[in-house]
Short mmCIF file of C-alpha atoms and ligand atoms in Angstrom, two decimals:
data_model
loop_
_atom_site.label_atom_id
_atom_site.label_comp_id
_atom_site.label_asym_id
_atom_site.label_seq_id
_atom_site.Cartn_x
_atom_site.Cartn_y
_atom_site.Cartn_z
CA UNK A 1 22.29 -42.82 127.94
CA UNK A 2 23.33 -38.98 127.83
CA UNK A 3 24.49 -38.21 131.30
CA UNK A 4 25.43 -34.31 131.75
CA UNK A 5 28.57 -33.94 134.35
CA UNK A 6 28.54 -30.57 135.41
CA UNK A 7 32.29 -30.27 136.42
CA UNK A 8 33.41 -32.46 134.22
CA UNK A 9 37.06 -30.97 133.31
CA UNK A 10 37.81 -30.99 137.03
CA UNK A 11 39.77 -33.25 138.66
CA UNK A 12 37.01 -36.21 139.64
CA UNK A 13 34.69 -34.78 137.21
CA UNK A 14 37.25 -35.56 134.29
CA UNK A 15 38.18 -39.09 135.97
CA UNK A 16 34.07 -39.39 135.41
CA UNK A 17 33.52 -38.78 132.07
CA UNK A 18 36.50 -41.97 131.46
CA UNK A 19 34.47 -44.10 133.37
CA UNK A 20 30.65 -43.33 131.85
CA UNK A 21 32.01 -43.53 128.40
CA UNK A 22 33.88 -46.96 128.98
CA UNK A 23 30.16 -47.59 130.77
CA UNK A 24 28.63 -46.99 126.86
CA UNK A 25 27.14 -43.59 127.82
CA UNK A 26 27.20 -40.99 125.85
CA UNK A 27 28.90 -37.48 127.77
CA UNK A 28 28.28 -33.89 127.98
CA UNK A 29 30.56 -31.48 129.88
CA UNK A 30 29.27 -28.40 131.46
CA UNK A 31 32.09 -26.14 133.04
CA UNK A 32 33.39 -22.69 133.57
CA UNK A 33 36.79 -23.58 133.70
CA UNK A 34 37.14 -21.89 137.35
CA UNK A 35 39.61 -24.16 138.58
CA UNK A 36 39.99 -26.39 135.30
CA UNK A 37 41.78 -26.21 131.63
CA UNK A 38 40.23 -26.48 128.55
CA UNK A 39 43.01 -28.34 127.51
CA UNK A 40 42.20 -31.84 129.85
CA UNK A 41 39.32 -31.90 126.82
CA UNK A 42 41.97 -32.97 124.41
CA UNK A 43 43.05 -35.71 126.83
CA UNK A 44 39.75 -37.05 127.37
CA UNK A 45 39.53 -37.70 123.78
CA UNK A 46 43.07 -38.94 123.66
CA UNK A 47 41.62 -41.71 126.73
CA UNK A 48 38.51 -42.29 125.18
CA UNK A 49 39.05 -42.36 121.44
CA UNK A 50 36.74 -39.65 120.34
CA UNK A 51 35.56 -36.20 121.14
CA UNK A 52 34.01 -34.91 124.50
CA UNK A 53 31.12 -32.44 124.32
CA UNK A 54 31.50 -29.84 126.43
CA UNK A 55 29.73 -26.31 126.87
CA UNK A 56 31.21 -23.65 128.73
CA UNK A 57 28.98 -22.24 131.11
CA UNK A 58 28.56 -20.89 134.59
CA UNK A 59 26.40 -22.57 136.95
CA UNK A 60 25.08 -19.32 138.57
CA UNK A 61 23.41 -17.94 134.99
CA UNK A 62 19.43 -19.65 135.48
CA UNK A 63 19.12 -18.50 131.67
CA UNK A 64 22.67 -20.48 130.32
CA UNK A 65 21.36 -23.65 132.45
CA UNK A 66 17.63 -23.40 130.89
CA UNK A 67 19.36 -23.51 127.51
CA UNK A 68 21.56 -25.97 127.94
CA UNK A 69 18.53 -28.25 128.61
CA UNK A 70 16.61 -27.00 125.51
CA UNK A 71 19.74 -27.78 123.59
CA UNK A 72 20.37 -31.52 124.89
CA UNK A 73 17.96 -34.41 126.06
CA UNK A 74 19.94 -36.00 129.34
CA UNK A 75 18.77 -39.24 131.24
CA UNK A 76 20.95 -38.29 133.95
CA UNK A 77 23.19 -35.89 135.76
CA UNK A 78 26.90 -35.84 137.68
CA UNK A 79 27.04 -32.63 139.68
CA UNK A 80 30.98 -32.22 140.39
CA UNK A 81 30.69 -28.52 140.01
CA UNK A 82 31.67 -26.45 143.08
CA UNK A 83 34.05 -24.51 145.12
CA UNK A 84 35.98 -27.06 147.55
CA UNK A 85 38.75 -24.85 149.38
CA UNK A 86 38.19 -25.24 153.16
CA UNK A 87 40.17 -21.76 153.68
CA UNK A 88 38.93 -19.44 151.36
CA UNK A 89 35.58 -20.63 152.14
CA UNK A 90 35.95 -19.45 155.66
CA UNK A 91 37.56 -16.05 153.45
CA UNK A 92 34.17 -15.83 151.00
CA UNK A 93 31.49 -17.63 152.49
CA UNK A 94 28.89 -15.83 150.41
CA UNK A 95 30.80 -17.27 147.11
CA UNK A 96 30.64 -20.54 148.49
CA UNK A 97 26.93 -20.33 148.56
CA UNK A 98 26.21 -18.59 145.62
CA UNK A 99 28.26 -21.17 143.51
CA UNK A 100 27.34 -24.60 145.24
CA UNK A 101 23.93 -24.00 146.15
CA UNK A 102 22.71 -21.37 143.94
CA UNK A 103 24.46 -23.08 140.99
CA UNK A 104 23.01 -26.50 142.12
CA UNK A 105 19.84 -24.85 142.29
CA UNK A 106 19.60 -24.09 139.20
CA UNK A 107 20.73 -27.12 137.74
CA UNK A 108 18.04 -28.61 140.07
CA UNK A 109 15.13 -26.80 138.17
CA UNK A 110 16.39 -26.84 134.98
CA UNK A 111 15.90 -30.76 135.42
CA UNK A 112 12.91 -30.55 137.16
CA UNK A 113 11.41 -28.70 134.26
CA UNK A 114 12.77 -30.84 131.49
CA UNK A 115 11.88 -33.88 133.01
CA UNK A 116 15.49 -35.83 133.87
CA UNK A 117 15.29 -37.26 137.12
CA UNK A 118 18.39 -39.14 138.05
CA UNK A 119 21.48 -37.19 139.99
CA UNK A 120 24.37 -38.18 141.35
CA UNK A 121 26.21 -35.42 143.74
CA UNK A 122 29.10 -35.01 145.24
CA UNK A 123 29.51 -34.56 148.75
CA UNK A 124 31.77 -34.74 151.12
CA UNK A 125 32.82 -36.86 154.43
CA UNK A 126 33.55 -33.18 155.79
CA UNK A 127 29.62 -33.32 156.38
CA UNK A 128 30.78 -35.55 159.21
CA UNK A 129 33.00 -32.94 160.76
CA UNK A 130 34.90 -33.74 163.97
CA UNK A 131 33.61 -37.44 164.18
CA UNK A 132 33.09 -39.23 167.39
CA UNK A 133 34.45 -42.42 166.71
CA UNK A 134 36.02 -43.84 163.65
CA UNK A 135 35.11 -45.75 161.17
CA UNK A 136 32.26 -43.63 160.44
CA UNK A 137 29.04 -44.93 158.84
CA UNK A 138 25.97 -42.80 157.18
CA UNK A 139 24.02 -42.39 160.90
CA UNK A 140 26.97 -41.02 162.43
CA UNK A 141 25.88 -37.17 163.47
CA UNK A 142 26.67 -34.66 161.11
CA UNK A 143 28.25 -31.65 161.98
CA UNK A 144 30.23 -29.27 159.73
CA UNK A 145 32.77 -27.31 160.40
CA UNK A 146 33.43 -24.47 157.50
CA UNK A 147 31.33 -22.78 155.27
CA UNK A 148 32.71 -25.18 152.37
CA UNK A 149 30.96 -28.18 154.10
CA UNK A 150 27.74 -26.18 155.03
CA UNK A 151 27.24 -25.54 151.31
CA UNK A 152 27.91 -29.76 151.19
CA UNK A 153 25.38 -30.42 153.98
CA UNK A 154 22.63 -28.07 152.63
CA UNK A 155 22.55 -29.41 149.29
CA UNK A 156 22.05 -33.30 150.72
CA UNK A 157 19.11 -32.08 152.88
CA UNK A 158 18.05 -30.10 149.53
CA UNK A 159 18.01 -33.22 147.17
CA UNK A 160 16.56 -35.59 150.17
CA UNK A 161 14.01 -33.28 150.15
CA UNK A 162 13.16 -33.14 146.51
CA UNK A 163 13.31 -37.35 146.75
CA UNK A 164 10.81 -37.24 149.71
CA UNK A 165 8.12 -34.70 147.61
CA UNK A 166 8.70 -35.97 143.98
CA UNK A 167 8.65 -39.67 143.93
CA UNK A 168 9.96 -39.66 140.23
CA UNK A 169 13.02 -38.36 141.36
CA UNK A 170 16.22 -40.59 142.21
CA UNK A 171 19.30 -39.09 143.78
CA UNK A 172 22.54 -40.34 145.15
CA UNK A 173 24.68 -38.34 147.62
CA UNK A 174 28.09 -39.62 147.67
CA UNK A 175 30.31 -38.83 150.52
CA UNK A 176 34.12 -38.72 149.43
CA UNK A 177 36.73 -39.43 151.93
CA UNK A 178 40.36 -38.30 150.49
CA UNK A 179 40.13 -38.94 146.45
CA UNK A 180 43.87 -38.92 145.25
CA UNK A 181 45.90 -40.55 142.27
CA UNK A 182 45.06 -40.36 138.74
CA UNK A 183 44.20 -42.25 135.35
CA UNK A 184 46.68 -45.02 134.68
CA UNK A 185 47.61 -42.93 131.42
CA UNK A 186 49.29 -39.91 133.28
CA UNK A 187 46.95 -38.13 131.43
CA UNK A 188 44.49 -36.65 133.33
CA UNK A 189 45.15 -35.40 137.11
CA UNK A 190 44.80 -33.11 140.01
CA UNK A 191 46.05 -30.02 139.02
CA UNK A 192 45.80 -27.58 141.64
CA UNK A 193 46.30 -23.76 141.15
CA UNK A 194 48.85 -21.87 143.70
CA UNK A 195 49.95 -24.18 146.36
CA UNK A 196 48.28 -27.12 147.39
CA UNK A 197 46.39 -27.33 149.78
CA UNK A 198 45.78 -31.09 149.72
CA UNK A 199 48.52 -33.89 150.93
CA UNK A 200 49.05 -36.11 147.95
CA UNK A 201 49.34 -32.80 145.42
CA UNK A 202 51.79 -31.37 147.97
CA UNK A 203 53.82 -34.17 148.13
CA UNK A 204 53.99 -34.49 144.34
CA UNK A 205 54.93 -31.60 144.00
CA UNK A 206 57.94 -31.86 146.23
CA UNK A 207 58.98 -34.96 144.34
CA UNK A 208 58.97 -33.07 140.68
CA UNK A 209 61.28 -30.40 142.61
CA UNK A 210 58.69 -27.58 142.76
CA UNK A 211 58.73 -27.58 146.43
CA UNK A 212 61.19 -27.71 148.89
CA UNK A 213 60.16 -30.34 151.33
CA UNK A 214 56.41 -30.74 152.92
CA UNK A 215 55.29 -29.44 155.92
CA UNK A 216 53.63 -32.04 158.15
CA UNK A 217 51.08 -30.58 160.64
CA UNK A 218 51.25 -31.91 163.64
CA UNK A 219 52.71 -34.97 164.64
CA UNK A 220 51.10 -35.40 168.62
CA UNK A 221 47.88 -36.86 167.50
CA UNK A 222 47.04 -40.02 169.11
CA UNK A 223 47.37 -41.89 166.77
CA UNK A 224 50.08 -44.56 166.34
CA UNK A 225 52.75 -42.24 164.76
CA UNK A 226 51.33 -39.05 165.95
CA UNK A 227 50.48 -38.24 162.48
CA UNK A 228 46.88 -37.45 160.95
CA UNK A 229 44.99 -40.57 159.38
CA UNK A 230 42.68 -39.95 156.41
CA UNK A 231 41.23 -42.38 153.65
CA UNK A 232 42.74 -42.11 151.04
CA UNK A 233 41.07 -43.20 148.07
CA UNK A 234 42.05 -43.85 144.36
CA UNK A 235 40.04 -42.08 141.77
CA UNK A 236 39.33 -44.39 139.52
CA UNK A 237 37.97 -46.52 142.17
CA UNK A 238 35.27 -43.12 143.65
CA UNK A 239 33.92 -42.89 139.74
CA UNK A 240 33.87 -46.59 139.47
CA UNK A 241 30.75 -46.11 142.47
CA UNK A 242 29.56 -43.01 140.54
CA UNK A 243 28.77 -45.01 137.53
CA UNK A 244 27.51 -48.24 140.27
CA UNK A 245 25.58 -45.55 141.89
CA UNK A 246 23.63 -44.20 138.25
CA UNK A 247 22.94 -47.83 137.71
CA UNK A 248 21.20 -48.10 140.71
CA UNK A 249 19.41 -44.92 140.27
CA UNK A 250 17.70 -46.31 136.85
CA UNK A 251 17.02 -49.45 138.24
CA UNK A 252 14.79 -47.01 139.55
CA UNK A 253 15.81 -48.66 143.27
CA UNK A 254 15.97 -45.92 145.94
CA UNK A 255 17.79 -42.77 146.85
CA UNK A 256 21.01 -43.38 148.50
CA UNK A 257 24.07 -41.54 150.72
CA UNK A 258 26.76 -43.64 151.04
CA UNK A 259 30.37 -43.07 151.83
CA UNK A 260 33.16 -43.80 149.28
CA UNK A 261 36.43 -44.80 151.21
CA UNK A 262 38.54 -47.88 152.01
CA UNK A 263 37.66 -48.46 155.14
CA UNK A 264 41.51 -48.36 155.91
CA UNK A 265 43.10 -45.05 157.68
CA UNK A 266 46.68 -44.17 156.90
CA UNK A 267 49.08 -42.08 158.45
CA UNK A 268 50.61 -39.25 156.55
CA UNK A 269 53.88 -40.39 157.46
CA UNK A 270 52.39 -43.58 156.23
CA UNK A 271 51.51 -42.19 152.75
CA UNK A 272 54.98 -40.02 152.29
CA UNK A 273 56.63 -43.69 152.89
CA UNK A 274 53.99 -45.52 150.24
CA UNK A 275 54.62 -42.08 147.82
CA UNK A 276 58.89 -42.61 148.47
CA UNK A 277 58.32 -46.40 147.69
CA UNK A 278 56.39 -45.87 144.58
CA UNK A 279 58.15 -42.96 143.22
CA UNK A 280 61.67 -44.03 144.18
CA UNK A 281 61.91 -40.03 144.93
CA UNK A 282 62.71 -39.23 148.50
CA UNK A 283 60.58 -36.49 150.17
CA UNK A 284 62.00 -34.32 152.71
CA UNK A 285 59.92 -33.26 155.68
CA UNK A 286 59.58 -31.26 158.66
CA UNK A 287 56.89 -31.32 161.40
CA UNK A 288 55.21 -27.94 162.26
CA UNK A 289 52.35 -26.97 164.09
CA UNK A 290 49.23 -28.80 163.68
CA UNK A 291 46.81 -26.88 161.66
CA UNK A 292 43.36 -25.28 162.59
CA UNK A 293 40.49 -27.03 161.94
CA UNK A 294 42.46 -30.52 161.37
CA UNK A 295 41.41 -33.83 163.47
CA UNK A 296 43.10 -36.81 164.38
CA UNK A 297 41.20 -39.56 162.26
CA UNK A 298 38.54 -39.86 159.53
CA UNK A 299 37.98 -42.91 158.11
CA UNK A 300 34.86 -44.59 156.17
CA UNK A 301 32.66 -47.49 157.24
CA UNK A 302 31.94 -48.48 153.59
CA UNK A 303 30.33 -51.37 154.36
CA UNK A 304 26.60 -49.85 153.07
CA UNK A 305 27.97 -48.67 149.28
CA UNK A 306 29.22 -52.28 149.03
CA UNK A 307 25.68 -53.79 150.28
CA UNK A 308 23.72 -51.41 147.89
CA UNK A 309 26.51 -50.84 145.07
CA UNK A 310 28.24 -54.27 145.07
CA UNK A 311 31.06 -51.81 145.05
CA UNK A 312 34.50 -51.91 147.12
CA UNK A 313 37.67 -50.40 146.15
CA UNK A 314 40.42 -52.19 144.43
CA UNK A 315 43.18 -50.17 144.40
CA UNK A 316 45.67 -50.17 147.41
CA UNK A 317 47.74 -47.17 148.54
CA UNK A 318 50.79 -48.34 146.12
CA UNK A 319 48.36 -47.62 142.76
CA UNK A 320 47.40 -44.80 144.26
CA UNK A 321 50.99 -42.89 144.79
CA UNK A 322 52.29 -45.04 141.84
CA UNK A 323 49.52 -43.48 139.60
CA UNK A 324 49.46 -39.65 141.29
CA UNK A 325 53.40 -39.53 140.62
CA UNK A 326 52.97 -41.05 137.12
CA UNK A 327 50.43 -37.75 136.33
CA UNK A 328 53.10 -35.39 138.49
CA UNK A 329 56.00 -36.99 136.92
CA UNK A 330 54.69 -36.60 132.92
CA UNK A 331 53.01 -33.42 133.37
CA UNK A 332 55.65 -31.15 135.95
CA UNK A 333 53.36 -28.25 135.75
CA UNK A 334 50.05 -29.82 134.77
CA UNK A 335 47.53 -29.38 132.13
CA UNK A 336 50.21 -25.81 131.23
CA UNK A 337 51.89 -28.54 129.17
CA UNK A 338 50.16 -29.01 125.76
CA UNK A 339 49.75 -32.81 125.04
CA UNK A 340 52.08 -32.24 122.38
CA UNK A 341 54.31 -35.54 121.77
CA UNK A 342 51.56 -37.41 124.18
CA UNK A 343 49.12 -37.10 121.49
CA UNK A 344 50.56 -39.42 118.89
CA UNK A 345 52.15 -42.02 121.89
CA UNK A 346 50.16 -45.67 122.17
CA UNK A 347 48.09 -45.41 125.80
CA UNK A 348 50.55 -48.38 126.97
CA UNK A 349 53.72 -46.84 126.14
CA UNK A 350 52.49 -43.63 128.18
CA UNK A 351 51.57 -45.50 130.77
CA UNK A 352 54.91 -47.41 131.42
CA UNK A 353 56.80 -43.92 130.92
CA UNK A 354 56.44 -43.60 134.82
P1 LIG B 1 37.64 -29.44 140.81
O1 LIG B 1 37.73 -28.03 141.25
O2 LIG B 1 38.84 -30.06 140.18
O3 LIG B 1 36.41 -29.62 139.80
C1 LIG B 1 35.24 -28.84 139.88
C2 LIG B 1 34.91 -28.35 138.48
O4 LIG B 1 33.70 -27.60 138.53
C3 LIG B 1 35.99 -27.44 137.90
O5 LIG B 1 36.28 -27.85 136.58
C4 LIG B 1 35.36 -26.06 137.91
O6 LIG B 1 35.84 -25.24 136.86
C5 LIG B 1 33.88 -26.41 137.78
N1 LIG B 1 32.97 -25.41 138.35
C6 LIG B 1 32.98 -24.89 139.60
N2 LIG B 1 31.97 -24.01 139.74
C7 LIG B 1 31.31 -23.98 138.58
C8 LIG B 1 30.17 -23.27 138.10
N3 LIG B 1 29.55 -22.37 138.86
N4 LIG B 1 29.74 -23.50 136.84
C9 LIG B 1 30.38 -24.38 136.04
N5 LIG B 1 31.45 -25.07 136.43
C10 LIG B 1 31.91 -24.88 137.69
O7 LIG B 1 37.17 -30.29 142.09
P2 LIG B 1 37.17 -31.87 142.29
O8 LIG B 1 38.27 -32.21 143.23
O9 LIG B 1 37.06 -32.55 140.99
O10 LIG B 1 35.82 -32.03 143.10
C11 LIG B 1 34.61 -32.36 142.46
C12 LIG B 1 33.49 -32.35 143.48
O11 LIG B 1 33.79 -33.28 144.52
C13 LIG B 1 33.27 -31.00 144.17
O12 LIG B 1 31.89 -30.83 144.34
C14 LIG B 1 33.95 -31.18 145.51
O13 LIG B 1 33.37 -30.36 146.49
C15 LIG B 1 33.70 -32.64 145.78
N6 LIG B 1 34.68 -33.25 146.68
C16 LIG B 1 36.00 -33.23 146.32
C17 LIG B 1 36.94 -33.79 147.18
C18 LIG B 1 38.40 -33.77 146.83
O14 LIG B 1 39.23 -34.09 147.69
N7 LIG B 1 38.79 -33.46 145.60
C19 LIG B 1 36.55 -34.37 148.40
C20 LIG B 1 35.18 -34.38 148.70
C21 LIG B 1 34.26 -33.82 147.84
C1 LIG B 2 40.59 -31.51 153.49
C2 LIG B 2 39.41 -30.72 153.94
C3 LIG B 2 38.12 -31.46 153.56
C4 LIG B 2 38.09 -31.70 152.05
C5 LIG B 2 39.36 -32.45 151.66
C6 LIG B 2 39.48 -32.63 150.18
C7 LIG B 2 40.14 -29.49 155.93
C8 LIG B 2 40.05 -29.38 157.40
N1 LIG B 2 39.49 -30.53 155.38
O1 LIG B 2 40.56 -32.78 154.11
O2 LIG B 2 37.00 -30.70 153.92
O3 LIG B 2 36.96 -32.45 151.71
O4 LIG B 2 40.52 -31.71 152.10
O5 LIG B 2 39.61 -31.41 149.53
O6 LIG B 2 40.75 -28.69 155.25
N2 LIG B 2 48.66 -32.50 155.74
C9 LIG B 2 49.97 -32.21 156.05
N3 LIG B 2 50.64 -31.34 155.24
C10 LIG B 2 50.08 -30.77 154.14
C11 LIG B 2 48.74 -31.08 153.83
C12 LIG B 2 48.05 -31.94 154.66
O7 LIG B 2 50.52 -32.72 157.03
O8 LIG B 2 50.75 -29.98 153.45
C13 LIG B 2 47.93 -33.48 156.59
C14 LIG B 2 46.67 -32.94 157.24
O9 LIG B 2 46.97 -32.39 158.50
C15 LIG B 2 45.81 -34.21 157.32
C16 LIG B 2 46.24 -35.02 156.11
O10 LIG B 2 47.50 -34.51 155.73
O11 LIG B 2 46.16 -34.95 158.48
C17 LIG B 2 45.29 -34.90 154.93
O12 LIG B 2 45.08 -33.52 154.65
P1 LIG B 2 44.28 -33.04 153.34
O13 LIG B 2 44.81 -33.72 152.14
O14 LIG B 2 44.29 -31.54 153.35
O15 LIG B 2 42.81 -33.60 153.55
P2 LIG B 2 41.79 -33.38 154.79
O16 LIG B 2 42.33 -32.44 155.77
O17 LIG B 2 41.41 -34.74 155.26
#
């Protein structure tokens, strides 16, 4: 098959593309490069053993989508393109839009009118909001609280509704709890730009020595240490159910939204401890104020992606900060590092380098 990811050189996107081509499929990228590098192209190919096709293109042009489509024949689509800062979306909530739903808009028709009519999206457990209980499953009510997870929420009710009036038309939402870690390589990563805004980047980033020592908001939840609890989940695990989830799409089975998560919650003292174990680094901390917006818990029920999917993750909270400080560790300042003596370096010997 010749699945487009739109989003592709991001960080899940790129994590994507590994898994569909080890999956036999043959991969086209579509990105802007907003909040990606060109250069995690070369990688790819490093990873994969042979080129990645990729177009550069912006979402938002209807006429750079339409010919796109007239230029390729795709059985399917990954949409990992968007905007995912909770902050700035507050900041530019009319950006938000216009990227994630006008972009996914057009992507919608531009596959409408060529005839491909599988999709896998990405959303988001932030659809879920402040949850009532924990774990959460897919009736829980939904309830967002930023622009960022409006834009998330609006496009699931979009593609449900395109499933319920086109019958030829499969689509799976996919809600991500906390995606962290990276490709066993060290080769491909989450590479944010300015300061992170994420836990597992931030810590990272205080083990390589680019930040002083982490800031932990809030530690009077009640919860057992006080500290937040998220579920954390390894990459390579979330695309492992993308490519699960486009399998069950052209069995031509249902639609599906289904959360991908462990079904464990972890502390973020918890994950600093796992990250200082893994990484032999120590991390120096100090708690501050909680901060606005955050909740005590979010976990996943997974149980219905594992009933649908056969899928359930396999990698524990050790792989996870064992693989995100490998990436940190090789590439200090990310993809600003050319691959350079990488290139020419066997995959194993990379991967012990860590
Ligand atoms: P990312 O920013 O690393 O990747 C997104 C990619 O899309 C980038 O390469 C960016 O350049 C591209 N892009 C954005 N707008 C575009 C446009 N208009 N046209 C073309 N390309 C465009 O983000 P990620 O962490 O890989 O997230 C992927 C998806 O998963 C997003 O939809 C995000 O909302 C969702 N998600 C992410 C997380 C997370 O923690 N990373 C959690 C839940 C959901
Ligand atoms: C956040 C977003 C969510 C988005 C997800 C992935 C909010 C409210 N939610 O989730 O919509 O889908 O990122 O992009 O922004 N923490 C610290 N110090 C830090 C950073 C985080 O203590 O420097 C704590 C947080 O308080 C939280 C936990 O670590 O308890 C995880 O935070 P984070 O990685 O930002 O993820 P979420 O808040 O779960």
């Amino acid at each position: 098959m010749c699945v487009l990811v739109c989003g592709g050189a991001g960080y899940i996107g790129s994590h994507a593309c590994v898994a569909l081509a080890e999956r036999g499929h043959r991969v086209v990228i579509a990105d802007n490069f907003s909040n990606s590098s060109p250069r995690v192209l070369l990688r790819l190919q490093r990873i994969i053993g042979a080129p990645v096709e990729c177009e550069r293109l912006d979402l938002r042009s209807k006429s750079a989508v339409a010919r796109l489509f007239a230029r390729h024949r795709f059985d399917a689509v990954m949409h990992f393109a968007a905007l995912k800062a909770v902050g700035e979306s507050f900041a530019q909530p009319l950006a938000y839009f216009e990227n994630n739903i006008c972009g996914a808009i057009n992507l919608l028709r531009a596959m409408h009118e060529a005839g491909v009519a599988r999709l896998v999206f990405s959303s988001s457990a932030t659809v879920y909001g402040d949850p009532q209980s924990v774990p959460i499953n897919e009736q829980a009510r939904l309830d967002v609280t930023n622009p960022y997870g409006r834009t998330k929420l609006v496009m699931e009710q979009l593609i449900d509704d395109l499933c319920g009036t086109d019958a030829s038309f499969r689509a799976a939402n996919l809600r991500y709890f906390n995606p962290v870690g990276a490709h066993p390589s060290g080769l491909i990563g989450e590479d944010p730009s300015g300061i992170p805004n994420n836990l597992m980047p931030y810590i990272c980033q205080v083990a390589a020595g680019r930040r002083s020592k982490l800031s932990i908001f809030g530690d009077d939840y009640p919860t057992p240490d006080g500290t937040g609890i998220r579920d954390y989940i390894h990459v390579m695990d979330l695309v492992r159910a993308h490519v699960a989830a486009l399998d069950y799409l052209m069995r031509g089975e249902g639609n599906l939204t289904v959360n991908l998560g462990t079904g464990r919650g972890i502390s973020v003292l918890e994950l600093v401890h796992a990250f200082e174990r893994a990484s032999g680094c120590s991390i120096p901390y100090e708690i501050v104020a909680r901060r606005r917006g955050d909740v005590a818990q979010v976990y996943a029920d997974p149980s219905l992606a594992h009933r649908l999917l056969g899928w359930r993750t396999r990698l524990d909270v050790h792989a996870m900060c064992r693989d995100a400080w490998r990436w940190q560790s090789i590439n200090p300042d990310g993809y600003q590092r050319p691959l350079g003596k990488l290139k020419s370096l066997p995959l194993d010997a990379i991967e012990t380098k860590a």
